[in-house]
Every structure is written in C-alpha cells, then in structure tokens.
C-alpha cells in the first residue's frame, strides 16, 4: 500500500497477474491506480501476448508475487527476464512481494527480480517475517529499493503506520540470525504437509496441481457439483467441516467462481482430519 501510494498518480495503470493476493486490488484502488489484470495460463505460465498488450504509456508499475499466493507459482528466470524487459522498455517500476521466498519445493529456486541488472534501480522488493518465522499476527515487513524510491515510500509509510512495534522488531532481528538449517527444516515441514493436502484433495475428486512454493493449493470445483465458489465454500464449512477461501477473492474474471483455495499451513493432525472429512464429499 505504501509503495503504491508513494509511486502512483491518479489514473496511472498497474499490471497485476491473475490470480492475485487479494490485497492488491484494494491497494490499487486506494492509490487511485487502474489495475490491468493479466491472467496466467492454467499451468501457471505467462501468456506473453496478454502481458505485452497490458503495457501502455499510462503503465507506472507491475505487481509481482513469487512464490505466489494463491496458486503456488514460482516465477522462472526467463519469465522474470520477459517482465524486466517490458518494465525497462516502458519505464515501469516492479513492486515485488516475496514473502514466501523460503517456502519452496522440489528444488525450485527463488529469484528476486531486483537481481536482474536492468531492474536493480526500478524495483521495490517487499518481504516480511510472518510466513518464514510463523508469526502471521505480527505484521512486520520491509521494503528494499534504491534511495530515490524509498524517499517517497518512507514518508508515506510514516503517515500510514508510524512504525512497527519496537519489541517485535527486536525479536525479528533474533530470527534473522537463525542458521541455514532453519530454512531447510521449514521447507521440509511444509513439503510433507503439501503432499498430505494434495493427496486428500485428489482423493476427494478435486483437480489441482502441486504448488511450487508458498502453502496453498488452488483447486478446481468439479462442474458436477453445480455450485459456485461462495455456495460451495459455505457448504464445505457447514456440511463437511472444512474451510476454504472462495476463488473469486483472487480473480477479477469469472474464473475464480470455479475455484477454492485450501491452505496446508496447519497441524498434521488437522490436515489428516480434513482429509477424512473430505472423503465424505461425493464429487
Ligand atoms: C502474498 C502475501 N503478501 C503479504 C501478506 C501479508 O503478510 P503480513 O501481513 O502477515 O505481513 C500475505 C499474507 O497472507 C501474503 O499472502
């Protein structure tokens, strides 16, 4: 929010991949930006033509989220290069949310777009402590960018939040000193949970792909169910006892009405119980 308020003038455009973390739409609206949604292909790859045609002379920023909430996509170096070239050609700033940077599977590597030469002066890299250190209620995050960009950003941030609570910042400094093994264990722990939830969803009859990163699975609602995402999410809670987020939270287009987002950031026994309950679904 602070980045968008600092960067964008009323009526300028922001490119946002769909599906997107649900805050980006309101963030754009509050800063007066016009979001331009670019749907990712079903397999998570970029539709190059759609991306190219989203850029024009009003484009000011592009929002990137890798690893992605809700679909678990991890952007590859080639994809980041495509985005970087477009940003450089159109003088666009990338605002990149990398909060799941340590939650990666199957040997996937996290690449910050700011590490590409043409992007180092035109990227605001954002991350936070909540996911890596399992402190989601703390709301401590940070932004890294070159001086000219942070000058406006720091002013806006000061008036939005003044600052993060000091004792929590001290605790976060302690977390930054954790050894490498901490990050390996974190990813391994989520990997086991990822497989548990994925198997449960497949067994229950959902179509979904294994996420490459983060801790969510975006599943298709089978047509045979005859319910949209809101109705089916309510049905799942009240009749089956499992909660999921309706897909339309993450889409501007109709595609979200056919999807639900499940999380595996839960205790193993909770996932096992959910798996048992999902077996009652007749999909
Ligand atoms: C992609 C993404 N960015 C940012 C956040 C916000 O994190 P926090 O408010 O816990 O720092 C979340 C939390 O769900 C997220 O999924």
PDB file of C-alpha atoms and ligand atoms in Angstrom:
ATOM      1  CA  UNK A   1       0.000   0.000   0.000  1.00  0.00           C
ATOM      2  CA  UNK A   2       2.791   2.420   0.925  1.00  0.00           C
ATOM      3  CA  UNK A   3       4.648   1.630  -2.327  1.00  0.00           C
ATOM      4  CA  UNK A   4       1.585   2.205  -4.443  1.00  0.00           C
ATOM      5  CA  UNK A   5       0.662   5.453  -2.667  1.00  0.00           C
ATOM      6  CA  UNK A   6       4.242   6.676  -2.997  1.00  0.00           C
ATOM      7  CA  UNK A   7       4.611   5.791  -6.678  1.00  0.00           C
ATOM      8  CA  UNK A   8       1.352   6.143  -8.458  1.00  0.00           C
ATOM      9  CA  UNK A   9      -0.641   9.148  -9.589  1.00  0.00           C
ATOM     10  CA  UNK A  10      -4.401   9.022 -10.043  1.00  0.00           C
ATOM     11  CA  UNK A  11      -5.335   7.281 -13.309  1.00  0.00           C
ATOM     12  CA  UNK A  12      -1.969   5.591 -13.899  1.00  0.00           C
ATOM     13  CA  UNK A  13      -2.044   1.863 -14.540  1.00  0.00           C
ATOM     14  CA  UNK A  14      -0.660  -1.097 -12.629  1.00  0.00           C
ATOM     15  CA  UNK A  15      -0.188  -4.526 -14.198  1.00  0.00           C
ATOM     16  CA  UNK A  16      -1.283  -7.358 -11.890  1.00  0.00           C
ATOM     17  CA  UNK A  17      -1.109 -11.091 -12.675  1.00  0.00           C
ATOM     18  CA  UNK A  18      -4.279 -13.083 -12.008  1.00  0.00           C
ATOM     19  CA  UNK A  19      -4.778 -14.974  -9.698  1.00  0.00           C
ATOM     20  CA  UNK A  20      -3.506 -12.382  -7.210  1.00  0.00           C
ATOM     21  CA  UNK A  21      -3.191 -11.941  -3.440  1.00  0.00           C
ATOM     22  CA  UNK A  22      -6.479 -10.270  -2.584  1.00  0.00           C
ATOM     23  CA  UNK A  23      -4.973  -7.056  -1.142  1.00  0.00           C
ATOM     24  CA  UNK A  24      -3.511  -5.850  -4.448  1.00  0.00           C
ATOM     25  CA  UNK A  25      -6.897  -4.781  -5.889  1.00  0.00           C
ATOM     26  CA  UNK A  26      -7.827  -2.579  -2.894  1.00  0.00           C
ATOM     27  CA  UNK A  27      -4.217  -1.292  -2.692  1.00  0.00           C
ATOM     28  CA  UNK A  28      -4.519  -0.133  -6.302  1.00  0.00           C
ATOM     29  CA  UNK A  29      -7.972   1.362  -5.727  1.00  0.00           C
ATOM     30  CA  UNK A  30      -6.884   3.368  -2.662  1.00  0.00           C
ATOM     31  CA  UNK A  31      -3.864   4.782  -4.500  1.00  0.00           C
ATOM     32  CA  UNK A  32      -6.044   5.794  -7.464  1.00  0.00           C
ATOM     33  CA  UNK A  33      -4.333   3.314  -9.798  1.00  0.00           C
ATOM     34  CA  UNK A  34      -6.169   1.466 -12.528  1.00  0.00           C
ATOM     35  CA  UNK A  35      -5.323  -2.263 -12.279  1.00  0.00           C
ATOM     36  CA  UNK A  36      -4.705  -4.156 -15.551  1.00  0.00           C
ATOM     37  CA  UNK A  37      -5.146  -7.847 -14.825  1.00  0.00           C
ATOM     38  CA  UNK A  38      -3.138 -10.369 -16.843  1.00  0.00           C
ATOM     39  CA  UNK A  39      -4.412 -13.940 -16.402  1.00  0.00           C
ATOM     40  CA  UNK A  40      -1.755 -16.631 -16.067  1.00  0.00           C
ATOM     41  CA  UNK A  41      -2.316 -19.771 -18.170  1.00  0.00           C
ATOM     42  CA  UNK A  42      -3.878 -22.792 -16.424  1.00  0.00           C
ATOM     43  CA  UNK A  43      -0.444 -24.365 -15.941  1.00  0.00           C
ATOM     44  CA  UNK A  44       0.807 -21.119 -14.339  1.00  0.00           C
ATOM     45  CA  UNK A  45       2.867 -19.990 -17.344  1.00  0.00           C
ATOM     46  CA  UNK A  46       2.726 -16.399 -18.613  1.00  0.00           C
ATOM     47  CA  UNK A  47       0.570 -15.557 -21.630  1.00  0.00           C
ATOM     48  CA  UNK A  48       3.211 -13.414 -23.334  1.00  0.00           C
ATOM     49  CA  UNK A  49       0.798 -11.668 -25.716  1.00  0.00           C
ATOM     50  CA  UNK A  50      -1.543 -10.757 -22.868  1.00  0.00           C
ATOM     51  CA  UNK A  51       1.366  -9.393 -20.840  1.00  0.00           C
ATOM     52  CA  UNK A  52       2.792  -7.337 -23.699  1.00  0.00           C
ATOM     53  CA  UNK A  53      -0.593  -5.826 -24.504  1.00  0.00           C
ATOM     54  CA  UNK A  54      -1.174  -4.844 -20.844  1.00  0.00           C
ATOM     55  CA  UNK A  55       1.671  -2.293 -21.058  1.00  0.00           C
ATOM     56  CA  UNK A  56       0.999   1.186 -22.485  1.00  0.00           C
ATOM     57  CA  UNK A  57       2.092   4.777 -21.871  1.00  0.00           C
ATOM     58  CA  UNK A  58      -0.011   5.016 -18.687  1.00  0.00           C
ATOM     59  CA  UNK A  59       1.618   1.967 -17.051  1.00  0.00           C
ATOM     60  CA  UNK A  60       3.525   3.015 -13.928  1.00  0.00           C
ATOM     61  CA  UNK A  61       4.062  -0.237 -12.015  1.00  0.00           C
ATOM     62  CA  UNK A  62       3.774  -4.009 -12.148  1.00  0.00           C
ATOM     63  CA  UNK A  63       2.959  -6.096  -9.097  1.00  0.00           C
ATOM     64  CA  UNK A  64       4.706  -9.418  -8.850  1.00  0.00           C
ATOM     65  CA  UNK A  65       4.276 -12.098  -6.201  1.00  0.00           C
ATOM     66  CA  UNK A  66       6.694 -15.012  -6.232  1.00  0.00           C
ATOM     67  CA  UNK A  67       6.220 -17.608  -4.765  1.00  0.00           C
ATOM     68  CA  UNK A  68       2.574 -16.871  -5.440  1.00  0.00           C
ATOM     69  CA  UNK A  69      -0.425 -16.811  -3.153  1.00  0.00           C
ATOM     70  CA  UNK A  70      -2.856 -18.423  -4.124  1.00  0.00           C
ATOM     71  CA  UNK A  71      -1.535 -20.685  -6.916  1.00  0.00           C
ATOM     72  CA  UNK A  72       1.978 -21.551  -5.651  1.00  0.00           C
ATOM     73  CA  UNK A  73       3.728 -20.484  -8.850  1.00  0.00           C
ATOM     74  CA  UNK A  74       7.439 -19.642  -8.647  1.00  0.00           C
ATOM     75  CA  UNK A  75       8.486 -17.340 -11.496  1.00  0.00           C
ATOM     76  CA  UNK A  76      11.477 -18.612 -13.508  1.00  0.00           C
ATOM     77  CA  UNK A  77      14.474 -16.548 -14.575  1.00  0.00           C
ATOM     78  CA  UNK A  78      13.210 -16.484 -18.186  1.00  0.00           C
ATOM     79  CA  UNK A  79       9.814 -15.218 -17.066  1.00  0.00           C
ATOM     80  CA  UNK A  80      11.408 -12.555 -14.886  1.00  0.00           C
ATOM     81  CA  UNK A  81      13.596 -11.516 -17.826  1.00  0.00           C
ATOM     82  CA  UNK A  82      10.492 -11.093 -20.011  1.00  0.00           C
ATOM     83  CA  UNK A  83       8.884  -8.926 -17.302  1.00  0.00           C
ATOM     84  CA  UNK A  84      12.130  -6.982 -16.768  1.00  0.00           C
ATOM     85  CA  UNK A  85      12.492  -6.172 -20.474  1.00  0.00           C
ATOM     86  CA  UNK A  86       8.934  -4.838 -20.590  1.00  0.00           C
ATOM     87  CA  UNK A  87       9.473  -2.784 -17.417  1.00  0.00           C
ATOM     88  CA  UNK A  88      12.688  -1.305 -18.832  1.00  0.00           C
ATOM     89  CA  UNK A  89      11.103  -0.537 -22.235  1.00  0.00           C
ATOM     90  CA  UNK A  90       8.111   1.219 -20.653  1.00  0.00           C
ATOM     91  CA  UNK A  91       9.919   2.814 -17.691  1.00  0.00           C
ATOM     92  CA  UNK A  92       7.831   0.815 -15.209  1.00  0.00           C
ATOM     93  CA  UNK A  93       8.620   0.006 -11.550  1.00  0.00           C
ATOM     94  CA  UNK A  94       8.192  -3.569 -10.279  1.00  0.00           C
ATOM     95  CA  UNK A  95       6.687  -3.902  -6.808  1.00  0.00           C
ATOM     96  CA  UNK A  96       7.550  -7.447  -5.832  1.00  0.00           C
ATOM     97  CA  UNK A  97       6.080  -9.308  -2.878  1.00  0.00           C
ATOM     98  CA  UNK A  98       8.466 -12.131  -1.925  1.00  0.00           C
ATOM     99  CA  UNK A  99       7.019 -13.025   1.468  1.00  0.00           C
ATOM    100  CA  UNK A 100       7.094 -16.805   0.703  1.00  0.00           C
ATOM    101  CA  UNK A 101      10.709 -16.699  -0.549  1.00  0.00           C
ATOM    102  CA  UNK A 102      11.868 -19.546   1.736  1.00  0.00           C
ATOM    103  CA  UNK A 103       8.867 -21.824   1.221  1.00  0.00           C
ATOM    104  CA  UNK A 104       9.902 -23.680  -1.949  1.00  0.00           C
ATOM    105  CA  UNK A 105       9.621 -27.314  -3.099  1.00  0.00           C
ATOM    106  CA  UNK A 106      11.231 -29.806  -5.477  1.00  0.00           C
ATOM    107  CA  UNK A 107      14.485 -27.854  -5.743  1.00  0.00           C
ATOM    108  CA  UNK A 108      12.802 -24.670  -7.035  1.00  0.00           C
ATOM    109  CA  UNK A 109      14.920 -21.542  -6.605  1.00  0.00           C
ATOM    110  CA  UNK A 110      13.655 -18.139  -5.584  1.00  0.00           C
ATOM    111  CA  UNK A 111      14.907 -15.339  -7.831  1.00  0.00           C
ATOM    112  CA  UNK A 112      14.371 -11.689  -6.895  1.00  0.00           C
ATOM    113  CA  UNK A 113      13.611  -9.621  -9.978  1.00  0.00           C
ATOM    114  CA  UNK A 114      15.782  -6.863  -8.451  1.00  0.00           C
ATOM    115  CA  UNK A 115      18.811  -9.122  -9.034  1.00  0.00           C
ATOM    116  CA  UNK A 116      18.418  -8.665 -12.810  1.00  0.00           C
ATOM    117  CA  UNK A 117      20.681  -5.812 -13.970  1.00  0.00           C
ATOM    118  CA  UNK A 118      18.001  -3.745 -15.668  1.00  0.00           C
ATOM    119  CA  UNK A 119      15.754  -3.969 -12.564  1.00  0.00           C
ATOM    120  CA  UNK A 120      18.008  -3.003  -9.676  1.00  0.00           C
ATOM    121  CA  UNK A 121      17.009   0.675  -9.840  1.00  0.00           C
ATOM    122  CA  UNK A 122      13.381   0.075 -10.743  1.00  0.00           C
ATOM    123  CA  UNK A 123      12.232  -2.496  -8.173  1.00  0.00           C
ATOM    124  CA  UNK A 124      10.689  -2.244  -4.724  1.00  0.00           C
ATOM    125  CA  UNK A 125      11.306  -5.632  -3.088  1.00  0.00           C
ATOM    126  CA  UNK A 126       8.908  -6.405  -0.274  1.00  0.00           C
ATOM    127  CA  UNK A 127       9.067  -9.224   2.226  1.00  0.00           C
ATOM    128  CA  UNK A 128       8.046  -9.923   5.796  1.00  0.00           C
ATOM    129  CA  UNK A 129       8.512 -12.159   8.801  1.00  0.00           C
ATOM    130  CA  UNK A 130       5.066 -13.675   9.157  1.00  0.00           C
ATOM    131  CA  UNK A 131       5.462 -16.660   6.824  1.00  0.00           C
ATOM    132  CA  UNK A 132       9.154 -17.516   7.260  1.00  0.00           C
ATOM    133  CA  UNK A 133       9.016 -17.373  11.057  1.00  0.00           C
ATOM    134  CA  UNK A 134       5.371 -18.430  11.531  1.00  0.00           C
ATOM    135  CA  UNK A 135       4.300 -15.180  13.230  1.00  0.00           C
ATOM    136  CA  UNK A 136       1.395 -14.195  10.993  1.00  0.00           C
ATOM    137  CA  UNK A 137      -0.209 -11.884  13.544  1.00  0.00           C
ATOM    138  CA  UNK A 138       2.871  -9.687  13.936  1.00  0.00           C
ATOM    139  CA  UNK A 139       2.571  -7.828  10.635  1.00  0.00           C
ATOM    140  CA  UNK A 140       6.252  -6.948  10.354  1.00  0.00           C
ATOM    141  CA  UNK A 141       7.536  -6.452   6.847  1.00  0.00           C
ATOM    142  CA  UNK A 142      10.110  -4.455   4.956  1.00  0.00           C
ATOM    143  CA  UNK A 143      10.781  -2.888   1.583  1.00  0.00           C
ATOM    144  CA  UNK A 144      14.130  -2.554  -0.158  1.00  0.00           C
ATOM    145  CA  UNK A 145      14.673  -0.147  -3.055  1.00  0.00           C
ATOM    146  CA  UNK A 146      17.082   2.464  -4.274  1.00  0.00           C
ATOM    147  CA  UNK A 147      17.185   5.790  -2.402  1.00  0.00           C
ATOM    148  CA  UNK A 148      15.008   7.908  -4.709  1.00  0.00           C
ATOM    149  CA  UNK A 149      12.193   5.382  -4.468  1.00  0.00           C
ATOM    150  CA  UNK A 150      12.447   4.912  -0.711  1.00  0.00           C
ATOM    151  CA  UNK A 151      12.394   8.638  -0.069  1.00  0.00           C
ATOM    152  CA  UNK A 152       8.702   8.872  -1.066  1.00  0.00           C
ATOM    153  CA  UNK A 153       7.985   5.428   0.349  1.00  0.00           C
ATOM    154  CA  UNK A 154       9.344   6.290   3.812  1.00  0.00           C
ATOM    155  CA  UNK A 155       7.238   9.456   4.006  1.00  0.00           C
ATOM    156  CA  UNK A 156       4.044   7.627   3.089  1.00  0.00           C
ATOM    157  CA  UNK A 157       4.844   4.749   5.437  1.00  0.00           C
ATOM    158  CA  UNK A 158       5.451   7.137   8.327  1.00  0.00           C
ATOM    159  CA  UNK A 159       1.925   8.536   7.968  1.00  0.00           C
ATOM    160  CA  UNK A 160       0.323   5.136   7.423  1.00  0.00           C
ATOM    161  CA  UNK A 161       1.744   3.177  10.357  1.00  0.00           C
ATOM    162  CA  UNK A 162       4.396   5.424  12.050  1.00  0.00           C
ATOM    163  CA  UNK A 163       6.417   2.272  12.656  1.00  0.00           C
ATOM    164  CA  UNK A 164       6.320  -1.402  13.566  1.00  0.00           C
ATOM    165  CA  UNK A 165       6.220  -2.201  17.331  1.00  0.00           C
ATOM    166  CA  UNK A 166       9.789  -1.980  18.663  1.00  0.00           C
ATOM    167  CA  UNK A 167       9.830  -5.194  20.796  1.00  0.00           C
ATOM    168  CA  UNK A 168       8.651  -7.221  17.813  1.00  0.00           C
ATOM    169  CA  UNK A 169      11.403  -5.697  15.670  1.00  0.00           C
ATOM    170  CA  UNK A 170      13.975  -6.882  18.245  1.00  0.00           C
ATOM    171  CA  UNK A 171      12.545 -10.404  18.088  1.00  0.00           C
ATOM    172  CA  UNK A 172      12.759 -10.283  14.289  1.00  0.00           C
ATOM    173  CA  UNK A 173      16.455  -9.386  14.476  1.00  0.00           C
ATOM    174  CA  UNK A 174      16.966 -12.566  16.528  1.00  0.00           C
ATOM    175  CA  UNK A 175      15.129 -14.528  13.823  1.00  0.00           C
ATOM    176  CA  UNK A 176      17.447 -13.122  11.143  1.00  0.00           C
ATOM    177  CA  UNK A 177      20.338 -14.857  12.919  1.00  0.00           C
ATOM    178  CA  UNK A 178      18.789 -18.358  12.606  1.00  0.00           C
ATOM    179  CA  UNK A 179      21.124 -20.855  10.907  1.00  0.00           C
ATOM    180  CA  UNK A 180      20.605 -22.127   7.338  1.00  0.00           C
ATOM    181  CA  UNK A 181      19.228 -25.385   8.741  1.00  0.00           C
ATOM    182  CA  UNK A 182      16.151 -23.477   9.997  1.00  0.00           C
ATOM    183  CA  UNK A 183      15.123 -22.594   6.446  1.00  0.00           C
ATOM    184  CA  UNK A 184      15.666 -26.163   5.197  1.00  0.00           C
ATOM    185  CA  UNK A 185      13.543 -27.576   8.008  1.00  0.00           C
ATOM    186  CA  UNK A 186      10.806 -25.034   7.324  1.00  0.00           C
ATOM    187  CA  UNK A 187      10.572 -26.034   3.645  1.00  0.00           C
ATOM    188  CA  UNK A 188      10.715 -29.764   4.501  1.00  0.00           C
ATOM    189  CA  UNK A 189       7.964 -29.379   7.087  1.00  0.00           C
ATOM    190  CA  UNK A 190       5.666 -27.673   4.561  1.00  0.00           C
ATOM    191  CA  UNK A 191       6.604 -30.163   1.839  1.00  0.00           C
ATOM    192  CA  UNK A 192       5.186 -33.058   3.903  1.00  0.00           C
ATOM    193  CA  UNK A 193       2.002 -31.064   4.581  1.00  0.00           C
ATOM    194  CA  UNK A 194       1.732 -30.090   0.909  1.00  0.00           C
ATOM    195  CA  UNK A 195       1.684 -33.751  -0.118  1.00  0.00           C
ATOM    196  CA  UNK A 196      -0.839 -34.628   2.589  1.00  0.00           C
ATOM    197  CA  UNK A 197      -3.337 -31.985   1.464  1.00  0.00           C
ATOM    198  CA  UNK A 198      -2.723 -32.616  -2.239  1.00  0.00           C
ATOM    199  CA  UNK A 199      -3.401 -36.359  -1.840  1.00  0.00           C
ATOM    200  CA  UNK A 200      -6.547 -35.609   0.177  1.00  0.00           C
ATOM    201  CA  UNK A 201      -7.888 -33.220  -2.480  1.00  0.00           C
ATOM    202  CA  UNK A 202      -7.134 -35.596  -5.364  1.00  0.00           C
ATOM    203  CA  UNK A 203      -8.731 -38.483  -3.450  1.00  0.00           C
ATOM    204  CA  UNK A 204     -11.819 -36.372  -2.801  1.00  0.00           C
ATOM    205  CA  UNK A 205     -12.136 -35.700  -6.561  1.00  0.00           C
ATOM    206  CA  UNK A 206     -10.710 -32.170  -6.943  1.00  0.00           C
ATOM    207  CA  UNK A 207      -8.450 -31.253  -9.862  1.00  0.00           C
ATOM    208  CA  UNK A 208      -5.383 -29.329  -8.722  1.00  0.00           C
ATOM    209  CA  UNK A 209      -1.645 -29.033  -9.266  1.00  0.00           C
ATOM    210  CA  UNK A 210       1.098 -29.359  -6.664  1.00  0.00           C
ATOM    211  CA  UNK A 211       2.277 -25.846  -5.756  1.00  0.00           C
ATOM    212  CA  UNK A 212       5.957 -24.987  -6.398  1.00  0.00           C
ATOM    213  CA  UNK A 213       6.082 -22.672  -3.400  1.00  0.00           C
ATOM    214  CA  UNK A 214       4.036 -20.984  -0.599  1.00  0.00           C
ATOM    215  CA  UNK A 215       1.457 -23.017   1.368  1.00  0.00           C
ATOM    216  CA  UNK A 216      -1.781 -23.041  -0.583  1.00  0.00           C
ATOM    217  CA  UNK A 217      -3.463 -25.286  -3.133  1.00  0.00           C
ATOM    218  CA  UNK A 218      -5.866 -23.745  -5.617  1.00  0.00           C
ATOM    219  CA  UNK A 219      -8.351 -26.445  -6.589  1.00  0.00           C
ATOM    220  CA  UNK A 220     -10.997 -26.570  -9.336  1.00  0.00           C
ATOM    221  CA  UNK A 221     -14.576 -27.127  -8.221  1.00  0.00           C
ATOM    222  CA  UNK A 222     -15.897 -30.027 -10.328  1.00  0.00           C
ATOM    223  CA  UNK A 223     -18.754 -28.914 -12.660  1.00  0.00           C
ATOM    224  CA  UNK A 224     -20.831 -31.849 -11.373  1.00  0.00           C
ATOM    225  CA  UNK A 225     -21.144 -30.030  -8.013  1.00  0.00           C
ATOM    226  CA  UNK A 226     -23.344 -27.342  -9.588  1.00  0.00           C
ATOM    227  CA  UNK A 227     -22.331 -24.689  -7.005  1.00  0.00           C
ATOM    228  CA  UNK A 228     -20.268 -21.545  -7.401  1.00  0.00           C
ATOM    229  CA  UNK A 229     -17.275 -20.871  -5.148  1.00  0.00           C
ATOM    230  CA  UNK A 230     -19.197 -18.952  -2.456  1.00  0.00           C
ATOM    231  CA  UNK A 231     -22.003 -21.509  -2.198  1.00  0.00           C
ATOM    232  CA  UNK A 232     -19.609 -24.445  -2.238  1.00  0.00           C
ATOM    233  CA  UNK A 233     -17.288 -22.857   0.362  1.00  0.00           C
ATOM    234  CA  UNK A 234     -20.299 -22.380   2.670  1.00  0.00           C
ATOM    235  CA  UNK A 235     -21.454 -25.941   2.024  1.00  0.00           C
ATOM    236  CA  UNK A 236     -17.974 -27.290   2.832  1.00  0.00           C
ATOM    237  CA  UNK A 237     -17.907 -25.441   6.158  1.00  0.00           C
ATOM    238  CA  UNK A 238     -21.431 -26.298   7.264  1.00  0.00           C
ATOM    239  CA  UNK A 239     -21.833 -29.844   5.902  1.00  0.00           C
ATOM    240  CA  UNK A 240     -18.292 -31.240   5.720  1.00  0.00           C
ATOM    241  CA  UNK A 241     -16.463 -29.196   8.365  1.00  0.00           C
ATOM    242  CA  UNK A 242     -13.596 -27.957   6.178  1.00  0.00           C
ATOM    243  CA  UNK A 243     -12.912 -24.282   5.448  1.00  0.00           C
ATOM    244  CA  UNK A 244     -11.554 -22.961   2.135  1.00  0.00           C
ATOM    245  CA  UNK A 245     -11.418 -19.479   0.611  1.00  0.00           C
ATOM    246  CA  UNK A 246     -13.694 -18.834  -2.414  1.00  0.00           C
ATOM    247  CA  UNK A 247     -11.643 -18.440  -5.600  1.00  0.00           C
ATOM    248  CA  UNK A 248     -13.280 -15.147  -6.562  1.00  0.00           C
ATOM    249  CA  UNK A 249     -11.189 -13.444  -3.826  1.00  0.00           C
ATOM    250  CA  UNK A 250      -8.178 -13.925  -6.133  1.00  0.00           C
ATOM    251  CA  UNK A 251      -9.674 -13.184  -9.560  1.00  0.00           C
ATOM    252  CA  UNK A 252     -11.238 -10.246 -11.309  1.00  0.00           C
ATOM    253  CA  UNK A 253     -12.511 -12.572 -14.045  1.00  0.00           C
ATOM    254  CA  UNK A 254     -15.185 -15.254 -13.695  1.00  0.00           C
ATOM    255  CA  UNK A 255     -12.503 -17.981 -13.461  1.00  0.00           C
ATOM    256  CA  UNK A 256     -12.402 -17.649  -9.667  1.00  0.00           C
ATOM    257  CA  UNK A 257     -16.017 -18.772  -9.342  1.00  0.00           C
ATOM    258  CA  UNK A 258     -14.861 -22.284 -10.212  1.00  0.00           C
ATOM    259  CA  UNK A 259     -12.060 -22.481  -7.663  1.00  0.00           C
ATOM    260  CA  UNK A 260     -11.337 -22.775  -3.949  1.00  0.00           C
ATOM    261  CA  UNK A 261      -8.078 -22.086  -2.112  1.00  0.00           C
ATOM    262  CA  UNK A 262      -7.052 -24.521   0.619  1.00  0.00           C
ATOM    263  CA  UNK A 263      -4.090 -23.994   2.949  1.00  0.00           C
ATOM    264  CA  UNK A 264      -1.758 -26.620   4.384  1.00  0.00           C
ATOM    265  CA  UNK A 265      -0.305 -24.250   6.973  1.00  0.00           C
ATOM    266  CA  UNK A 266      -1.991 -26.387   9.634  1.00  0.00           C
ATOM    267  CA  UNK A 267      -1.005 -29.074  12.163  1.00  0.00           C
ATOM    268  CA  UNK A 268      -0.567 -32.525  10.626  1.00  0.00           C
ATOM    269  CA  UNK A 269      -3.468 -33.911  12.677  1.00  0.00           C
ATOM    270  CA  UNK A 270      -5.741 -31.109  11.402  1.00  0.00           C
ATOM    271  CA  UNK A 271      -4.821 -31.985   7.796  1.00  0.00           C
ATOM    272  CA  UNK A 272      -5.471 -35.705   8.486  1.00  0.00           C
ATOM    273  CA  UNK A 273      -8.862 -34.879   9.943  1.00  0.00           C
ATOM    274  CA  UNK A 274      -9.669 -32.624   6.956  1.00  0.00           C
ATOM    275  CA  UNK A 275      -8.646 -35.461   4.653  1.00  0.00           C
ATOM    276  CA  UNK A 276     -11.070 -37.807   6.431  1.00  0.00           C
ATOM    277  CA  UNK A 277     -13.881 -35.277   6.232  1.00  0.00           C
ATOM    278  CA  UNK A 278     -13.268 -34.550   2.536  1.00  0.00           C
ATOM    279  CA  UNK A 279     -13.805 -38.261   1.803  1.00  0.00           C
ATOM    280  CA  UNK A 280     -17.474 -37.662   2.629  1.00  0.00           C
ATOM    281  CA  UNK A 281     -17.773 -35.391  -0.401  1.00  0.00           C
ATOM    282  CA  UNK A 282     -19.214 -37.121  -3.395  1.00  0.00           C
ATOM    283  CA  UNK A 283     -17.599 -35.276  -6.279  1.00  0.00           C
TER     284      UNK A 283
HETATM  285  C1  LIG B   1       1.393 -12.619  -0.816  1.00  0.00           C
HETATM  286  C2  LIG B   1       1.227 -12.038   0.551  1.00  0.00           C
HETATM  287  N1  LIG B   1       1.754 -10.838   0.810  1.00  0.00           N
HETATM  288  C3  LIG B   1       1.625 -10.269   2.021  1.00  0.00           C
HETATM  289  C4  LIG B   1       0.937 -10.898   3.034  1.00  0.00           C
HETATM  290  C5  LIG B   1       0.791 -10.152   4.337  1.00  0.00           C
HETATM  291  O1  LIG B   1       1.572 -10.638   5.308  1.00  0.00           O
HETATM  292  P1  LIG B   1       1.624  -9.993   6.784  1.00  0.00           P
HETATM  293  O2  LIG B   1       0.506  -9.005   6.878  1.00  0.00           O
HETATM  294  O3  LIG B   1       1.434 -11.143   7.691  1.00  0.00           O
HETATM  295  O4  LIG B   1       2.951  -9.374   6.883  1.00  0.00           O
HETATM  296  C6  LIG B   1       0.372 -12.158   2.814  1.00  0.00           C
HETATM  297  C7  LIG B   1      -0.406 -12.832   3.882  1.00  0.00           C
HETATM  298  O5  LIG B   1      -1.245 -13.658   3.638  1.00  0.00           O
HETATM  299  C8  LIG B   1       0.521 -12.740   1.533  1.00  0.00           C
HETATM  300  O6  LIG B   1      -0.009 -13.934   1.262  1.00  0.00           O
END
